[in-house]
PDB file of C-alpha atoms in Angstrom:
ATOM      1  CA  MET T  12     -53.429-179.481  96.811  1.00  0.00           C
ATOM      2  CA  GLU T  13     -54.134-181.223  93.765  1.00  0.00           C
ATOM      3  CA  ASP T  14     -55.566-178.322  91.992  1.00  0.00           C
ATOM      4  CA  TYR T  15     -52.364-176.542  92.898  1.00  0.00           C
ATOM      5  CA  ASN T  16     -49.893-179.060  91.442  1.00  0.00           C
ATOM      6  CA  LYS T  17     -52.250-178.975  88.166  1.00  0.00           C
ATOM      7  CA  ILE T  18     -51.615-175.503  87.823  1.00  0.00           C
ATOM      8  CA  ILE T  19     -47.586-175.794  88.330  1.00  0.00           C
ATOM      9  CA  GLU T  20     -47.646-178.319  85.715  1.00  0.00           C
ATOM     10  CA  SER T  21     -49.442-176.373  83.121  1.00  0.00           C
ATOM     11  CA  LEU T  22     -46.858-173.552  83.519  1.00  0.00           C
ATOM     12  CA  GLY T  23     -44.593-172.732  81.023  1.00  0.00           C
ATOM     13  CA  VAL T  24     -41.445-170.581  82.558  1.00  0.00           C
ATOM     14  CA  ARG T  25     -39.096-169.029  80.324  1.00  0.00           C
ATOM     15  CA  PHE T  26     -35.869-167.390  81.706  1.00  0.00           C
ATOM     16  CA  ILE T  27     -35.510-163.987  80.642  1.00  0.00           C
ATOM     17  CA  LYS T  28     -32.171-162.199  81.989  1.00  0.00           C
ATOM     18  CA  ALA T  29     -29.960-162.162  85.481  1.00  0.00           C
ATOM     19  CA  ARG T  30     -28.307-159.399  86.730  1.00  0.00           C
ATOM     20  CA  HIS T  31     -26.002-158.750  89.317  1.00  0.00           C
ATOM     21  CA  ILE T  32     -25.814-154.941  90.320  1.00  0.00           C
ATOM     22  CA  ARG T  33     -23.846-152.608  92.118  1.00  0.00           C
ATOM     23  CA  MET T  34     -25.992-149.548  93.219  1.00  0.00           C
ATOM     24  CA  GLN T  35     -24.065-146.246  92.362  1.00  0.00           C
ATOM     25  CA  GLN T  36     -26.230-143.806  94.190  1.00  0.00           C
ATOM     26  CA  ALA T  37     -29.587-143.899  96.042  1.00  0.00           C
ATOM     27  CA  ILE T  38     -32.790-143.211  93.655  1.00  0.00           C
ATOM     28  CA  ARG T  39     -36.373-143.473  94.266  1.00  0.00           C
ATOM     29  CA  ILE T  40     -38.285-144.602  90.980  1.00  0.00           C
ATOM     30  CA  LYS T  41     -41.828-143.772  91.381  1.00  0.00           C
ATOM     31  CA  ASN T  42     -43.998-146.070  90.043  1.00  0.00           C
ATOM     32  CA  PHE T  43     -41.480-148.317  88.315  1.00  0.00           C
ATOM     33  CA  TYR T  44     -43.334-150.872  85.877  1.00  0.00           C
ATOM     34  CA  ASP T  45     -42.197-154.231  83.948  1.00  0.00           C
ATOM     35  CA  ILE T  46     -43.971-156.794  82.373  1.00  0.00           C
ATOM     36  CA  GLU T  47     -41.620-159.490  83.620  1.00  0.00           C
ATOM     37  CA  ASN T  48     -41.890-161.469  86.734  1.00  0.00           C
ATOM     38  CA  SER T  49     -38.911-160.464  89.045  1.00  0.00           C
ATOM     39  CA  LEU T  50     -36.729-161.911  91.979  1.00  0.00           C
ATOM     40  CA  LEU T  51     -34.662-159.395  93.738  1.00  0.00           C
ATOM     41  CA  ILE T  52     -32.226-160.673  96.407  1.00  0.00           C
ATOM     42  CA  LEU T  53     -30.268-157.758  98.451  1.00  0.00           C
ATOM     43  CA  TYR T  54     -26.840-158.933  99.200  1.00  0.00           C
ATOM     44  CA  ASP T  55     -25.614-155.314 100.571  1.00  0.00           C
ATOM     45  CA  GLY T  56     -26.997-151.804 101.118  1.00  0.00           C
ATOM     46  CA  GLU T  57     -30.497-150.856 101.376  1.00  0.00           C
ATOM     47  CA  VAL T  58     -33.683-151.322  98.992  1.00  0.00           C
ATOM     48  CA  SER T  59     -37.495-150.239 100.069  1.00  0.00           C
ATOM     49  CA  PHE T  60     -40.299-150.511  98.517  1.00  0.00           C
ATOM     50  CA  GLY T  61     -44.038-149.356  98.550  1.00  0.00           C
ATOM     51  CA  GLU T  62     -46.065-146.442  99.991  1.00  0.00           C
ATOM     52  CA  ASP T  63     -45.002-147.490 103.452  1.00  0.00           C
ATOM     53  CA  GLY T  64     -41.243-147.850 102.581  1.00  0.00           C
ATOM     54  CA  THR T  65     -41.072-151.575 103.290  1.00  0.00           C
ATOM     55  CA  LEU T  66     -37.319-152.106 103.940  1.00  0.00           C
ATOM     56  CA  ALA T  67     -35.661-155.302 102.826  1.00  0.00           C
ATOM     57  CA  GLU T  68     -32.620-156.937 104.840  1.00  0.00           C
ATOM     58  CA  PRO T  69     -29.580-158.546 103.440  1.00  0.00           C
ATOM     59  CA  GLY T  70     -30.549-161.644 102.394  1.00  0.00           C
ATOM     60  CA  ASP T  71     -34.526-160.987 101.782  1.00  0.00           C
ATOM     61  CA  MET T  72     -35.689-161.228  98.413  1.00  0.00           C
ATOM     62  CA  LEU T  73     -38.562-159.156  97.117  1.00  0.00           C
ATOM     63  CA  PHE T  74     -40.446-160.518  94.700  1.00  0.00           C
ATOM     64  CA  ILE T  75     -42.134-158.255  91.747  1.00  0.00           C
ATOM     65  CA  PRO T  76     -45.268-159.759  89.736  1.00  0.00           C
ATOM     66  CA  GLY T  77     -45.224-158.782  86.137  1.00  0.00           C
ATOM     67  CA  GLY T  78     -47.366-155.932  85.211  1.00  0.00           C
ATOM     68  CA  LYS T  79     -47.242-154.469  88.948  1.00  0.00           C
ATOM     69  CA  SER T  80     -45.778-150.710  89.196  1.00  0.00           C
ATOM     70  CA  LEU T  81     -44.589-149.938  92.604  1.00  0.00           C
ATOM     71  CA  ASN T  82     -42.233-147.333  94.114  1.00  0.00           C
ATOM     72  CA  ILE T  83     -39.184-148.698  95.147  1.00  0.00           C
ATOM     73  CA  THR T  84     -35.879-146.824  96.557  1.00  0.00           C
ATOM     74  CA  TYR T  85     -32.594-148.547  96.049  1.00  0.00           C
ATOM     75  CA  GLY T  86     -29.754-146.977  98.534  1.00  0.00           C
ATOM     76  CA  SER T  87     -30.298-145.371 101.224  1.00  0.00           C
ATOM     77  CA  SER T  88     -33.912-143.903 101.986  1.00  0.00           C
ATOM     78  CA  GLU T  89     -32.971-140.791 103.753  1.00  0.00           C
ATOM     79  CA  SER T  90     -31.759-138.880 100.713  1.00  0.00           C
ATOM     80  CA  PRO T  91     -32.206-140.507  97.585  1.00  0.00           C
ATOM     81  CA  LYS T  92     -32.414-138.943  94.181  1.00  0.00           C
ATOM     82  CA  ALA T  93     -36.342-138.748  93.149  1.00  0.00           C
ATOM     83  CA  ILE T  94     -36.563-139.822  89.419  1.00  0.00           C
ATOM     84  CA  SER T  95     -39.089-140.609  86.828  1.00  0.00           C
ATOM     85  CA  ASN T  96     -39.298-144.775  85.548  1.00  0.00           C
ATOM     86  CA  GLU T  97     -38.515-143.096  81.971  1.00  0.00           C
ATOM     87  CA  GLU T  98     -36.012-141.448  83.049  1.00  0.00           C
ATOM     88  CA  PHE T  99     -34.651-144.395  85.181  1.00  0.00           C
ATOM     89  CA  LEU T 100     -34.999-146.777  82.078  1.00  0.00           C
ATOM     90  CA  THR T 101     -33.375-144.022  79.816  1.00  0.00           C
ATOM     91  CA  PHE T 102     -30.187-144.088  81.938  1.00  0.00           C
ATOM     92  CA  ARG T 103     -30.142-147.053  84.017  1.00  0.00           C
ATOM     93  CA  GLU T 104     -26.267-146.829  83.590  1.00  0.00           C
ATOM     94  CA  ARG T 105     -25.713-143.945  85.575  1.00  0.00           C
ATOM     95  CA  TYR T 106     -27.044-145.424  88.783  1.00  0.00           C
ATOM     96  CA  PHE T 107     -26.817-149.164  88.336  1.00  0.00           C
ATOM     97  CA  ASP T 108     -23.263-150.934  87.623  1.00  0.00           C
ATOM     98  CA  SER T 109     -23.817-154.595  86.055  1.00  0.00           C
ATOM     99  CA  ARG T 110     -21.052-156.842  86.878  1.00  0.00           C
ATOM    100  CA  ARG T 111     -20.560-160.477  85.396  1.00  0.00           C
ATOM    101  CA  ASP T 112     -18.162-161.789  87.774  1.00  0.00           C
ATOM    102  CA  PRO T 113     -19.042-164.991  89.214  1.00  0.00           C
ATOM    103  CA  ALA T 114     -16.782-164.662  92.011  1.00  0.00           C
ATOM    104  CA  GLU T 115     -18.198-161.218  92.894  1.00  0.00           C
ATOM    105  CA  ILE T 116     -21.786-162.425  93.856  1.00  0.00           C
ATOM    106  CA  GLY T 117     -23.062-161.660  96.627  1.00  0.00           C
ATOM    107  CA  LYS T 118     -19.643-159.931  98.107  1.00  0.00           C
ATOM    108  CA  LEU T 119     -19.739-156.398  96.632  1.00  0.00           C
ATOM    109  CA  PRO T 120     -20.945-153.597  99.097  1.00  0.00           C
ATOM    110  CA  HIS T 121     -24.619-152.158  97.860  1.00  0.00           C
ATOM    111  CA  SER T 122     -25.269-155.252  95.489  1.00  0.00           C
ATOM    112  CA  PHE T 123     -28.333-156.997  94.630  1.00  0.00           C
ATOM    113  CA  GLY T 124     -28.882-159.900  92.111  1.00  0.00           C
ATOM    114  CA  LEU T 125     -31.927-160.172  90.171  1.00  0.00           C
ATOM    115  CA  VAL T 126     -33.373-162.831  88.034  1.00  0.00           C
ATOM    116  CA  ALA T 127     -36.584-161.929  85.436  1.00  0.00           C
ATOM    117  CA  PHE T 128     -38.738-164.641  84.180  1.00  0.00           C
ATOM    118  CA  GLU T 129     -42.333-165.199  82.655  1.00  0.00           C
ATOM    119  CA  ALA T 130     -44.627-167.978  84.056  1.00  0.00           C
ATOM    120  CA  LYS T 131     -47.534-168.676  81.765  1.00  0.00           C
ATOM    121  CA  VAL T 132     -50.476-171.086  82.453  1.00  0.00           C
ATOM    122  CA  PHE T 133     -50.910-172.834  79.158  1.00  0.00           C
ATOM    123  CA  ASP T 134     -48.594-170.482  77.771  1.00  0.00           C
ATOM    124  CA  SER T 135     -51.108-167.753  77.434  1.00  0.00           C
ATOM    125  CA  VAL T 136     -51.961-166.301  80.777  1.00  0.00           C
ATOM    126  CA  ASN T 137     -49.381-164.467  83.266  1.00  0.00           C
ATOM    127  CA  PHE T 138     -49.830-166.552  86.229  1.00  0.00           C
ATOM    128  CA  PHE T 139     -48.366-164.421  88.565  1.00  0.00           C
ATOM    129  CA  THR T 140     -50.103-160.988  87.285  1.00  0.00           C
ATOM    130  CA  SER T 141     -53.303-162.807  87.090  1.00  0.00           C
ATOM    131  CA  LEU T 142     -53.227-163.512  91.062  1.00  0.00           C
ATOM    132  CA  ASP T 143     -53.234-159.646  90.900  1.00  0.00           C
ATOM    133  CA  VAL T 144     -50.993-159.771  94.029  1.00  0.00           C
ATOM    134  CA  PRO T 145     -48.425-156.717  95.230  1.00  0.00           C
ATOM    135  CA  PRO T 146     -44.729-157.278  95.420  1.00  0.00           C
ATOM    136  CA  PHE T 147     -43.886-158.849  98.544  1.00  0.00           C
ATOM    137  CA  LEU T 148     -40.857-159.702 100.542  1.00  0.00           C
ATOM    138  CA  ILE T 149     -39.508-163.372 101.103  1.00  0.00           C
ATOM    139  CA  LYS T 150     -37.697-164.352 103.974  1.00  0.00           C
ATOM    140  CA  GLY T 151     -35.477-167.022 105.078  1.00  0.00           C
ATOM    141  CA  GLU T 152     -35.486-169.344 101.825  1.00  0.00           C
ATOM    142  CA  GLU T 153     -32.230-170.675 101.534  1.00  0.00           C
ATOM    143  CA  SER T 154     -32.604-172.990  98.843  1.00  0.00           C
ATOM    144  CA  LEU T 155     -34.615-170.134  96.716  1.00  0.00           C
ATOM    145  CA  ALA T 156     -31.796-167.802  97.556  1.00  0.00           C
ATOM    146  CA  HIS T 157     -29.071-170.736  96.543  1.00  0.00           C
ATOM    147  CA  ALA T 158     -30.960-171.293  92.809  1.00  0.00           C
ATOM    148  CA  LEU T 159     -31.082-167.723  92.289  1.00  0.00           C
ATOM    149  CA  LYS T 160     -27.358-167.386  92.861  1.00  0.00           C
ATOM    150  CA  GLU T 161     -27.117-170.378  90.450  1.00  0.00           C
ATOM    151  CA  ILE T 162     -28.751-168.978  87.454  1.00  0.00           C
ATOM    152  CA  LEU T 163     -26.775-165.414  88.218  1.00  0.00           C
ATOM    153  CA  ALA T 164     -23.485-167.994  88.238  1.00  0.00           C
ATOM    154  CA  GLU T 165     -24.638-169.825  85.069  1.00  0.00           C
ATOM    155  CA  ASP T 166     -25.693-166.930  83.012  1.00  0.00           C
ATOM    156  CA  PHE T 167     -22.224-165.216  83.588  1.00  0.00           C
ATOM    157  CA  ARG T 168     -20.264-168.123  82.259  1.00  0.00           C
ATOM    158  CA  ASP T 169     -19.931-169.762  78.839  1.00  0.00           C
ATOM    159  CA  GLU T 170     -19.857-173.359  79.423  1.00  0.00           C
ATOM    160  CA  ALA T 171     -21.781-176.249  77.990  1.00  0.00           C
ATOM    161  CA  GLY T 172     -25.398-177.005  79.211  1.00  0.00           C
ATOM    162  CA  ARG T 173     -25.593-173.384  80.566  1.00  0.00           C
ATOM    163  CA  GLY T 174     -29.053-172.924  78.763  1.00  0.00           C
ATOM    164  CA  ARG T 175     -30.838-176.098  80.216  1.00  0.00           C
ATOM    165  CA  ILE T 176     -29.447-175.471  83.754  1.00  0.00           C
ATOM    166  CA  ILE T 177     -30.780-171.897  83.644  1.00  0.00           C
ATOM    167  CA  LYS T 178     -34.208-173.214  82.967  1.00  0.00           C
ATOM    168  CA  ILE T 179     -34.129-175.979  85.269  1.00  0.00           C
ATOM    169  CA  LYS T 180     -33.299-173.470  88.020  1.00  0.00           C
ATOM    170  CA  THR T 181     -35.600-170.657  86.481  1.00  0.00           C
ATOM    171  CA  GLU T 182     -38.414-173.397  87.151  1.00  0.00           C
ATOM    172  CA  GLU T 183     -37.078-174.050  90.718  1.00  0.00           C
ATOM    173  CA  ILE T 184     -37.480-170.556  91.372  1.00  0.00           C
ATOM    174  CA  VAL T 185     -41.217-170.474  89.962  1.00  0.00           C
ATOM    175  CA  ILE T 186     -42.273-173.526  92.291  1.00  0.00           C
ATOM    176  CA  ASN T 187     -40.344-172.268  95.361  1.00  0.00           C
ATOM    177  CA  ILE T 188     -42.290-168.868  95.167  1.00  0.00           C
ATOM    178  CA  ILE T 189     -45.348-170.838  94.672  1.00  0.00           C
ATOM    179  CA  ARG T 190     -44.820-172.975  97.716  1.00  0.00           C
ATOM    180  CA  TYR T 191     -43.718-169.850  99.966  1.00  0.00           C
ATOM    181  CA  ILE T 192     -47.240-168.605  98.864  1.00  0.00           C
ATOM    182  CA  LEU T 193     -49.164-171.448  99.833  1.00  0.00           C
ATOM    183  CA  LYS T 194     -46.631-172.288 102.889  1.00  0.00           C
ATOM    184  CA  HIS T 195     -47.269-168.762 104.048  1.00  0.00           C
ATOM    185  CA  ARG T 196     -50.854-168.703 103.196  1.00  0.00           C
ATOM    186  CA  LEU T 197     -50.870-165.655 100.974  1.00  0.00           C
ATOM    187  CA  PHE T 198     -53.300-164.436  98.878  1.00  0.00           C
ATOM    188  CA  VAL T 199     -55.329-167.700  99.215  1.00  0.00           C
ATOM    189  CA  GLU T 200     -58.363-166.063  97.716  1.00  0.00           C
ATOM    190  CA  GLN T 201     -56.919-165.438  94.549  1.00  0.00           C
ATOM    191  CA  LEU T 202     -55.419-169.113  94.562  1.00  0.00           C
ATOM    192  CA  ALA T 203     -58.594-170.651  94.987  1.00  0.00           C
ATOM    193  CA  THR T 204     -60.132-168.386  92.527  1.00  0.00           C
ATOM    194  CA  ASN T 205     -57.601-168.856  89.596  1.00  0.00           C
ATOM    195  CA  SER T 206     -57.472-172.868  90.431  1.00  0.00           C
ATOM    196  CA  THR T 207     -60.895-172.854  89.700  1.00  0.00           C
ATOM    197  CA  TYR T 208     -61.303-170.751  86.433  1.00  0.00           C
ATOM    198  CA  PHE T 209     -58.254-172.629  85.019  1.00  0.00           C
ATOM    199  CA  LYS T 210     -60.304-175.447  84.805  1.00  0.00           C
ATOM    200  CA  ASP T 211     -63.047-173.775  82.753  1.00  0.00           C
ATOM    201  CA  PRO T 212     -62.240-174.797  79.159  1.00  0.00           C
ATOM    202  CA  ARG T 213     -64.126-171.928  77.418  1.00  0.00           C
ATOM    203  CA  LEU T 214     -62.066-169.597  79.016  1.00  0.00           C
ATOM    204  CA  ILE T 215     -58.968-171.517  78.325  1.00  0.00           C
ATOM    205  CA  ASP T 216     -60.439-171.084  74.347  1.00  0.00           C
ATOM    206  CA  ILE T 217     -60.433-167.483  74.777  1.00  0.00           C
ATOM    207  CA  PHE T 218     -57.198-166.902  76.101  1.00  0.00           C
ATOM    208  CA  THR T 219     -55.709-169.466  73.110  1.00  0.00           C
ATOM    209  CA  TYR T 220     -57.269-167.610  70.797  1.00  0.00           C
ATOM    210  CA  ILE T 221     -56.098-163.851  71.772  1.00  0.00           C
ATOM    211  CA  LYS T 222     -52.754-165.328  72.161  1.00  0.00           C
ATOM    212  CA  ASP T 223     -52.817-166.838  68.453  1.00  0.00           C
ATOM    213  CA  ASN T 224     -54.737-164.194  67.194  1.00  0.00           C
ATOM    214  CA  ILE T 225     -53.051-161.249  68.934  1.00  0.00           C
ATOM    215  CA  GLY T 226     -52.952-158.690  65.765  1.00  0.00           C
ATOM    216  CA  GLY T 227     -56.295-159.338  64.711  1.00  0.00           C
ATOM    217  CA  ASP T 228     -60.176-158.715  65.830  1.00  0.00           C
ATOM    218  CA  LEU T 229     -60.428-159.523  69.066  1.00  0.00           C
ATOM    219  CA  SER T 230     -63.593-157.678  69.911  1.00  0.00           C
ATOM    220  CA  ASN T 231     -66.404-159.061  72.460  1.00  0.00           C
ATOM    221  CA  LYS T 232     -68.275-160.263  69.496  1.00  0.00           C
ATOM    222  CA  VAL T 233     -65.279-162.563  68.581  1.00  0.00           C
ATOM    223  CA  LEU T 234     -64.559-164.032  71.661  1.00  0.00           C
ATOM    224  CA  ALA T 235     -68.212-164.660  72.380  1.00  0.00           C
ATOM    225  CA  ASN T 236     -68.058-166.951  69.200  1.00  0.00           C
ATOM    226  CA  VAL T 237     -64.791-168.517  70.584  1.00  0.00           C
ATOM    227  CA  ALA T 238     -66.546-169.401  74.089  1.00  0.00           C
ATOM    228  CA  ASN T 239     -69.864-169.995  72.388  1.00  0.00           C
ATOM    229  CA  VAL T 240     -71.634-167.614  74.935  1.00  0.00           C
ATOM    230  CA  SER T 241     -73.709-164.552  73.996  1.00  0.00           C
ATOM    231  CA  GLU T 242     -72.018-161.161  73.307  1.00  0.00           C
ATOM    232  CA  ASP T 243     -73.811-159.375  75.905  1.00  0.00           C
ATOM    233  CA  TYR T 244     -72.770-161.855  78.517  1.00  0.00           C
ATOM    234  CA  VAL T 245     -68.941-162.641  77.471  1.00  0.00           C
ATOM    235  CA  GLY T 246     -67.465-159.559  79.169  1.00  0.00           C
ATOM    236  CA  GLN T 247     -69.166-160.339  82.357  1.00  0.00           C
ATOM    237  CA  TYR T 248     -68.181-164.123  81.969  1.00  0.00           C
ATOM    238  CA  PHE T 249     -64.474-163.133  81.394  1.00  0.00           C
ATOM    239  CA  LYS T 250     -64.596-160.591  84.386  1.00  0.00           C
ATOM    240  CA  MET T 251     -66.416-162.871  86.715  1.00  0.00           C
ATOM    241  CA  LEU T 252     -63.350-165.563  86.418  1.00  0.00           C
ATOM    242  CA  THR T 253     -60.389-163.269  86.044  1.00  0.00           C
ATOM    243  CA  GLY T 254     -60.936-160.394  87.685  1.00  0.00           C
ATOM    244  CA  ILE T 255     -60.655-157.988  84.733  1.00  0.00           C
ATOM    245  CA  ASN T 256     -62.543-157.063  81.715  1.00  0.00           C
ATOM    246  CA  PRO T 257     -61.346-159.010  78.658  1.00  0.00           C
ATOM    247  CA  GLN T 258     -60.460-155.455  76.455  1.00  0.00           C
ATOM    248  CA  ASP T 259     -57.945-154.665  79.347  1.00  0.00           C
ATOM    249  CA  TYR T 260     -56.626-158.197  79.530  1.00  0.00           C
ATOM    250  CA  ILE T 261     -56.361-157.854  75.719  1.00  0.00           C
ATOM    251  CA  GLU T 262     -54.382-154.750  75.902  1.00  0.00           C
ATOM    252  CA  TYR T 263     -51.897-155.798  78.423  1.00  0.00           C
ATOM    253  CA  GLN T 264     -51.052-159.278  76.244  1.00  0.00           C
ATOM    254  CA  ARG T 265     -50.721-156.839  73.039  1.00  0.00           C
ATOM    255  CA  MET T 266     -48.175-154.625  74.737  1.00  0.00           C
ATOM    256  CA  GLU T 267     -46.481-157.703  76.392  1.00  0.00           C
ATOM    257  CA  ALA T 268     -45.990-159.187  72.677  1.00  0.00           C
ATOM    258  CA  ALA T 269     -44.722-155.144  71.703  1.00  0.00           C
ATOM    259  CA  VAL T 270     -41.885-155.344  73.902  1.00  0.00           C
ATOM    260  CA  ASN T 271     -40.748-158.931  73.031  1.00  0.00           C
ATOM    261  CA  LEU T 272     -40.902-157.573  69.455  1.00  0.00           C
ATOM    262  CA  LEU T 273     -38.687-154.541  70.705  1.00  0.00           C
ATOM    263  CA  ARG T 274     -36.341-156.879  72.111  1.00  0.00           C
ATOM    264  CA  THR T 275     -36.018-159.462  69.228  1.00  0.00           C
ATOM    265  CA  SER T 276     -36.516-157.728  66.397  1.00  0.00           C
ATOM    266  CA  LYS T 277     -35.636-154.684  63.695  1.00  0.00           C
ATOM    267  CA  LYS T 278     -38.983-153.679  62.611  1.00  0.00           C
ATOM    268  CA  SER T 279     -39.942-150.137  62.831  1.00  0.00           C
ATOM    269  CA  ILE T 280     -42.714-148.572  65.700  1.00  0.00           C
ATOM    270  CA  ARG T 281     -45.386-148.491  62.948  1.00  0.00           C
ATOM    271  CA  ALA T 282     -44.842-152.335  62.156  1.00  0.00           C
ATOM    272  CA  ILE T 283     -44.651-153.484  65.465  1.00  0.00           C
ATOM    273  CA  GLY T 284     -47.896-151.360  66.665  1.00  0.00           C
ATOM    274  CA  ALA T 285     -49.503-153.129  63.289  1.00  0.00           C
ATOM    275  CA  GLU T 286     -48.633-156.396  64.254  1.00  0.00           C
ATOM    276  CA  VAL T 287     -49.786-156.199  67.591  1.00  0.00           C
ATOM    277  CA  GLY T 288     -53.448-154.868  66.666  1.00  0.00           C
ATOM    278  CA  TYR T 289     -52.941-151.116  66.550  1.00  0.00           C
ATOM    279  CA  LYS T 290     -53.872-149.690  62.996  1.00  0.00           C
ATOM    280  CA  ASP T 291     -53.120-146.202  64.245  1.00  0.00           C
ATOM    281  CA  THR T 292     -49.597-145.850  65.223  1.00  0.00           C
ATOM    282  CA  ALA T 293     -50.100-142.579  67.264  1.00  0.00           C
ATOM    283  CA  TYR T 294     -52.621-144.197  69.665  1.00  0.00           C
ATOM    284  CA  PHE T 295     -50.148-147.388  70.172  1.00  0.00           C
ATOM    285  CA  CYS T 296     -47.251-144.926  71.068  1.00  0.00           C
ATOM    286  CA  ARG T 297     -49.557-143.015  73.582  1.00  0.00           C
ATOM    287  CA  ARG T 298     -50.829-146.051  75.255  1.00  0.00           C
ATOM    288  CA  PHE T 299     -47.728-147.595  75.078  1.00  0.00           C
ATOM    289  CA  LYS T 300     -46.298-144.566  77.145  1.00  0.00           C
ATOM    290  CA  MET T 301     -49.371-144.592  79.494  1.00  0.00           C
ATOM    291  CA  MET T 302     -48.555-148.144  80.321  1.00  0.00           C
ATOM    292  CA  PHE T 303     -44.811-148.399  80.591  1.00  0.00           C
ATOM    293  CA  GLY T 304     -43.604-144.817  81.152  1.00  0.00           C
ATOM    294  CA  ILE T 305     -41.109-144.712  78.451  1.00  0.00           C
ATOM    295  CA  PRO T 306     -42.048-144.431  74.648  1.00  0.00           C
ATOM    296  CA  ALA T 307     -41.380-147.300  72.776  1.00  0.00           C
ATOM    297  CA  GLY T 308     -38.383-145.871  70.925  1.00  0.00           C
ATOM    298  CA  LYS T 309     -36.382-145.632  74.181  1.00  0.00           C
ATOM    299  CA  MET T 310     -37.561-149.054  75.458  1.00  0.00           C
ATOM    300  CA  ARG T 311     -35.782-150.267  72.624  1.00  0.00           C
ATOM    301  CA  ARG T 312     -32.424-148.294  73.131  1.00  0.00           C
ATOM    302  CA  ARG T 313     -32.805-149.519  77.095  1.00  0.00           C
ATOM    303  CA  GLU T 314     -33.100-153.272  75.969  1.00  0.00           C
ATOM    304  CA  SER T 315     -30.072-152.529  73.303  1.00  0.00           C
ATOM    305  CA  LEU T 316     -28.138-151.106  76.377  1.00  0.00           C
ATOM    306  CA  MET T 317     -28.515-154.214  78.648  1.00  0.00           C
ATOM    307  CA  ASN T 318     -27.870-156.912  76.117  1.00  0.00           C
ATOM    308  CA  LEU T 319     -24.326-155.193  75.622  1.00  0.00           C
TER     309      LEU T 319
END
């Protein structure tokens, strides 16, 4: 348990957004994907996910780790409209009615609440992504459901201390998800592996260097010098501890940084690609669409619509 406490203490948690959604029509999204962790609570209606169409019941919560694609159906699974991830992200307002009245939370037909957040170990590694676990249902956790509802209500109000309360409650959500995983002995092997490799200072040095030099040279030769291991060994060493090769990890970090810049800046697509390490804009755009299922320009439009 001490190892898990150390991981929790090292987590940097950041609230991204909260939404209270009324589903306007039944849709099935193939390969939905986002970089954020999200926790969805179903208040009324139907939500199902996965290849086998696992059905959430009202009161259930669906946890989707960042970086995990899944098939998800909002509304009745009998005759939903099948749409691509790109169509959903581009025309989200056709399918979802976003509400901001705290008094309506949990009381509307065909509705759910959602909180999105990041949780990074040493502010570098996406913790839930590093577990490499699939989306899963959380049942019977009233304290977690209550914390989620409080975040929704706080985000919809403009009161003193709003940001601080949301930050505290988001951290509470992250801890309760980890407790649920431990309580139900989910993904035990992955947790044990993480608790081991997060102790390795050489690996942490690599994570930190990648974060601080996301737009620079991150070849295996450079990473080998950072970790003080041979260039031939660094890829094997990284994959042995994390389960992925370093260049795949670097691409994910670069794309995550690109999404953040699309959200928070007015820089051009060319400038954003260059800033996160892509000299060829066309190649950056191809890789971006391959990962997210949507062009970078449409991602920016989606974010501007969501922030209205």
